[in-house]
């Protein structure tokens, strides 16, 4: 864990420019999801570059079956908690399904809502098919992160969770999408479950950073869902997830010990309780006696 003497704490807020320069300097970009004040604050103190308030919050925090159910109001609540916990990392809000597909003006209005609660950029899933929306949000002055490859909001409706870029048609489409997004002004692109070969071609053919999830090591940065890498969310475990901790086991054990301590009156003990002074207690007893209570 990085401590306060580490130079990372002397750095200012990570900006769009910093992220783009990191690609040029071949410095890898670390990205994690965050959905609440406390964990966002820990990730920020550890020095993560970007915190993504992903729509995965719908599954991980609210137990929805897919990312499609989470709505604007719920996402804004997650974003405002994260923004209060973070001093250095850039905060990116995932625009939920339905918040940018209906009209360009609605997409802009929703993107602005995320900026108002303290986010610094928004992420949208899609390539050429959403290019006008991306351009309009960028024109408003809001930095946009693209997201291609497996797009949980739409790809899974038709195909399920499938690796992308395995065929000539799929690979070329991804490369065209990445190019179009770069031209539209996005500052970086998430590549989700793209074959490492196609991801490598994309990374070498665009000047903005790519952030991979299940897309190999050529990407300029990596993102993982925090609850996956900490071993908290156990419903699905994709192959690309590396477990850095087994937090659900720790929570389970701690909660089991707590229950047993409560049942056996081991908790609370002297360390956890408060006292009335003997003099005040005597007064209370005396008064009770006088009032015959
Ligand atoms: O919602 C999310 O967490 C994401 C990442 C997996 C990139 O979009």
XYZ file of C-alpha atoms and ligand atoms in Angstrom:
301
model
C 0.000 0.000 0.000
C 1.325 3.463 -0.874
C 1.812 5.814 2.074
C 1.559 9.562 2.490
C 5.251 10.113 1.691
C 4.737 8.676 -1.764
C 4.996 11.337 -4.442
C 1.613 10.302 -5.839
C -0.001 12.330 -3.027
C 1.751 15.483 -4.150
C 0.122 15.188 -7.544
C -2.903 17.223 -8.503
C -6.182 15.728 -9.773
C -5.616 13.375 -12.729
C -6.848 15.157 -15.864
C -7.779 14.062 -19.375
C -4.443 15.493 -20.528
C -2.545 13.417 -17.923
C -4.273 10.244 -19.152
C -3.391 10.939 -22.788
C 0.220 11.795 -21.855
C 0.517 8.521 -19.930
C 0.045 6.631 -23.214
C 2.732 8.754 -24.863
C 5.114 8.079 -21.951
C 4.230 4.354 -21.971
C 3.012 4.640 -18.365
C 0.210 2.123 -17.803
C -3.108 3.512 -16.567
C -4.792 1.876 -13.560
C -8.596 1.928 -13.490
C -11.019 0.371 -11.017
C -14.739 0.642 -10.537
C -16.092 2.325 -7.402
C -19.650 2.892 -6.275
C -19.444 4.393 -2.796
C -17.623 6.923 -0.625
C -15.622 4.523 1.573
C -14.147 2.194 -1.045
C -13.546 5.073 -3.479
C -11.556 6.847 -0.785
C -9.407 3.732 -0.160
C -8.729 3.261 -3.903
C -7.865 6.941 -4.246
C -5.430 6.831 -1.315
C -3.819 3.745 -2.885
C -3.157 5.853 -5.987
C -5.500 4.533 -8.700
C -5.547 6.837 -11.750
C -9.226 6.554 -12.729
C -12.307 5.462 -10.809
C -15.154 4.356 -13.015
C -18.630 4.432 -11.538
C -19.608 1.560 -13.816
C -23.156 0.515 -14.537
C -21.925 -2.818 -13.149
C -23.118 -1.117 -9.931
C -26.574 -2.325 -10.932
C -25.476 -5.960 -10.548
C -22.865 -5.626 -7.836
C -24.589 -3.116 -5.535
C -28.273 -3.605 -6.330
C -28.414 -7.255 -7.376
C -30.020 -6.652 -10.788
C -29.559 -9.568 -13.221
C -27.767 -7.413 -15.849
C -26.437 -3.856 -16.169
C -29.546 -2.815 -18.146
C -31.814 -2.257 -15.147
C -29.829 0.424 -13.296
C -31.212 3.937 -13.882
C -29.977 7.536 -13.874
C -31.166 8.273 -10.347
C -29.350 5.245 -8.922
C -26.170 6.018 -10.889
C -26.201 9.632 -9.689
C -26.406 8.448 -6.067
C -23.375 6.169 -6.556
C -21.469 8.961 -8.334
C -22.077 11.574 -5.656
C -20.831 9.173 -2.936
C -17.682 8.410 -4.936
C -17.006 12.072 -5.679
C -17.033 12.924 -1.958
C -14.405 10.239 -1.255
C -11.907 11.074 -3.987
C -9.232 13.784 -4.128
C -6.832 12.686 -6.870
C -8.337 10.115 -9.267
C -10.370 11.114 -12.299
C -13.993 9.994 -11.827
C -15.843 8.674 -14.873
C -19.585 7.997 -14.838
C -21.007 5.169 -16.931
C -24.123 6.396 -18.709
C -26.793 3.751 -18.009
C -28.829 2.000 -20.691
C -31.588 4.321 -21.880
C -29.874 7.535 -20.785
C -28.230 8.333 -24.152
C -30.176 6.356 -26.767
C -33.459 8.298 -26.917
C -32.197 11.652 -28.188
C -29.001 13.656 -28.361
C -30.426 16.403 -26.188
C -31.427 13.894 -23.499
C -27.937 12.366 -23.681
C -26.351 15.800 -23.161
C -28.736 16.621 -20.299
C -27.920 13.314 -18.576
C -24.158 13.724 -19.104
C -24.394 17.173 -17.483
C -26.135 15.630 -14.444
C -23.053 13.460 -13.838
C -20.749 16.487 -13.995
C -23.006 18.316 -11.515
C -22.510 15.546 -8.905
C -18.724 15.685 -9.202
C -17.745 13.357 -12.075
C -15.133 14.503 -14.582
C -16.139 12.502 -17.662
C -18.757 10.044 -18.923
C -18.510 6.661 -20.643
C -20.870 5.412 -23.357
C -21.028 1.942 -24.897
C -20.916 1.792 -28.692
C -19.002 2.662 -31.839
C -20.115 4.173 -35.152
C -23.809 3.729 -34.246
C -23.560 6.302 -31.421
C -21.009 8.618 -32.998
C -23.350 11.657 -33.300
C -24.237 11.396 -29.612
C -20.559 11.148 -28.658
C -19.730 14.215 -30.786
C -22.575 16.204 -29.232
C -21.463 15.445 -25.657
C -17.822 16.224 -26.489
C -18.967 19.501 -28.097
C -20.694 20.392 -24.826
C -17.253 20.253 -23.199
C -17.707 16.967 -21.355
C -14.852 14.468 -21.790
C -16.087 11.121 -23.126
C -14.620 7.634 -22.764
C -15.712 5.128 -25.421
C -16.458 1.447 -24.817
C -16.335 -1.189 -27.557
C -15.938 -4.965 -27.812
C -18.331 -6.715 -25.456
C -20.914 -4.037 -24.692
C -22.935 -5.473 -21.800
C -25.844 -3.068 -22.407
C -26.473 -4.326 -25.958
C -24.164 -7.141 -27.113
C -25.419 -9.491 -24.441
C -29.039 -8.901 -25.498
C -28.266 -10.558 -28.831
C -25.156 -12.667 -28.287
C -24.591 -13.235 -24.564
C -21.136 -12.749 -23.021
C -18.901 -13.535 -26.028
C -15.307 -12.755 -26.940
C -15.177 -10.052 -29.647
C -12.806 -9.750 -32.646
C -12.437 -13.437 -33.399
C -13.333 -13.085 -37.092
C -12.219 -10.789 -39.916
C -15.589 -8.977 -39.943
C -15.719 -8.525 -36.179
C -12.029 -7.488 -35.926
C -12.309 -4.913 -38.720
C -15.534 -3.505 -37.256
C -13.807 -2.981 -33.876
C -10.860 -1.214 -35.541
C -13.264 1.056 -37.500
C -15.247 1.799 -34.330
C -12.080 2.741 -32.434
C -10.958 5.058 -35.250
C -14.389 6.686 -35.479
C -14.503 7.252 -31.702
C -11.031 8.812 -31.762
C -12.119 11.151 -34.572
C -15.288 12.011 -32.643
C -13.106 13.292 -29.790
C -13.193 10.630 -27.062
C -10.103 10.764 -24.832
C -9.804 7.007 -24.305
C -11.617 3.765 -25.116
C -12.455 0.706 -23.020
C -11.903 -2.544 -24.931
C -13.960 -5.267 -23.273
C -13.282 -8.923 -24.091
C -11.525 -8.227 -27.388
C -8.929 -10.776 -28.569
C -5.442 -9.639 -27.595
C -4.381 -9.578 -31.278
C -7.150 -7.171 -32.359
C -6.668 -5.106 -29.187
C -2.973 -4.801 -30.084
C -3.825 -3.514 -33.596
C -6.260 -0.965 -32.136
C -3.720 0.241 -29.546
C -1.100 0.784 -32.240
C -3.494 2.558 -34.601
C -5.003 5.207 -32.359
C -3.246 7.937 -30.399
C -5.616 7.912 -27.410
C -5.266 5.355 -24.593
C -7.111 2.049 -24.583
C -8.226 0.588 -21.278
C -8.555 -3.180 -21.443
C -10.783 -5.593 -19.589
C -10.163 -9.118 -20.805
C -8.331 -7.689 -23.839
C -4.677 -8.465 -23.137
C -1.571 -6.590 -22.121
C -1.096 -4.317 -25.165
C -3.772 -1.995 -23.815
C -2.517 1.268 -22.344
C -4.332 0.599 -19.092
C -6.426 -2.028 -17.347
C -9.783 -1.894 -15.593
C -11.372 -4.405 -13.257
C -14.606 -4.367 -11.320
C -13.465 -3.736 -7.731
C -15.874 -6.296 -6.266
C -14.536 -8.955 -8.669
C -10.859 -8.348 -7.915
C -11.503 -8.190 -4.169
C -13.547 -11.389 -4.231
C -16.737 -9.748 -2.937
C -19.073 -10.344 -5.908
C -19.284 -14.082 -6.451
C -22.251 -14.528 -8.820
C -20.061 -14.487 -11.964
C -16.279 -14.995 -12.247
C -15.027 -14.151 -15.745
C -11.698 -15.701 -16.847
C -10.092 -12.256 -17.157
C -10.595 -11.425 -13.480
C -7.578 -11.752 -11.203
C -8.488 -12.086 -7.527
C -6.280 -9.881 -5.349
C -8.137 -10.667 -2.114
C -10.856 -12.925 -0.734
C -12.880 -10.222 1.008
C -16.160 -12.136 1.023
C -14.452 -14.877 3.073
C -13.135 -12.253 5.523
C -16.590 -10.654 5.802
C -18.231 -14.053 6.300
C -15.765 -15.031 9.032
C -16.004 -11.657 10.806
C -19.814 -11.686 10.721
C -19.922 -15.287 12.044
C -17.647 -14.376 14.981
C -19.749 -11.244 15.661
C -22.979 -13.283 15.773
C -21.419 -15.774 18.157
C -19.996 -12.943 20.359
C -23.444 -11.311 20.590
C -25.157 -14.612 21.404
C -22.589 -15.435 24.108
C -22.460 -11.844 25.507
C -18.736 -11.655 24.670
C -19.538 -8.417 22.837
C -19.704 -5.644 23.932
C -16.993 -5.775 26.577
C -15.402 -3.087 28.769
C -13.607 -1.506 25.756
C -16.865 -0.800 23.933
C -19.099 0.593 26.662
C -19.717 3.977 28.373
C -20.245 4.780 32.071
C -22.206 7.114 34.299
C -19.974 8.278 37.208
C -20.695 6.633 40.617
C -21.744 10.068 42.032
C -24.310 10.681 39.251
C -25.508 7.099 39.528
C -26.057 7.564 43.246
C -28.148 10.679 42.476
C -30.249 8.782 39.958
C -30.871 5.961 42.448
C -31.741 8.442 45.208
C -34.243 10.267 42.999
C -35.839 7.031 41.880
C -36.241 6.011 45.530
C -37.796 9.396 46.457
C -40.226 9.165 43.540
C -40.930 5.538 44.463
C -40.068 4.343 40.985
O -19.706 -1.125 -15.775
C -18.510 -1.418 -15.692
O -17.999 -1.801 -14.631
C -17.702 -1.304 -16.901
C -16.321 -1.852 -16.868
C -16.345 -3.313 -16.810
C -15.495 -1.343 -17.971
O -18.168 -0.803 -17.869
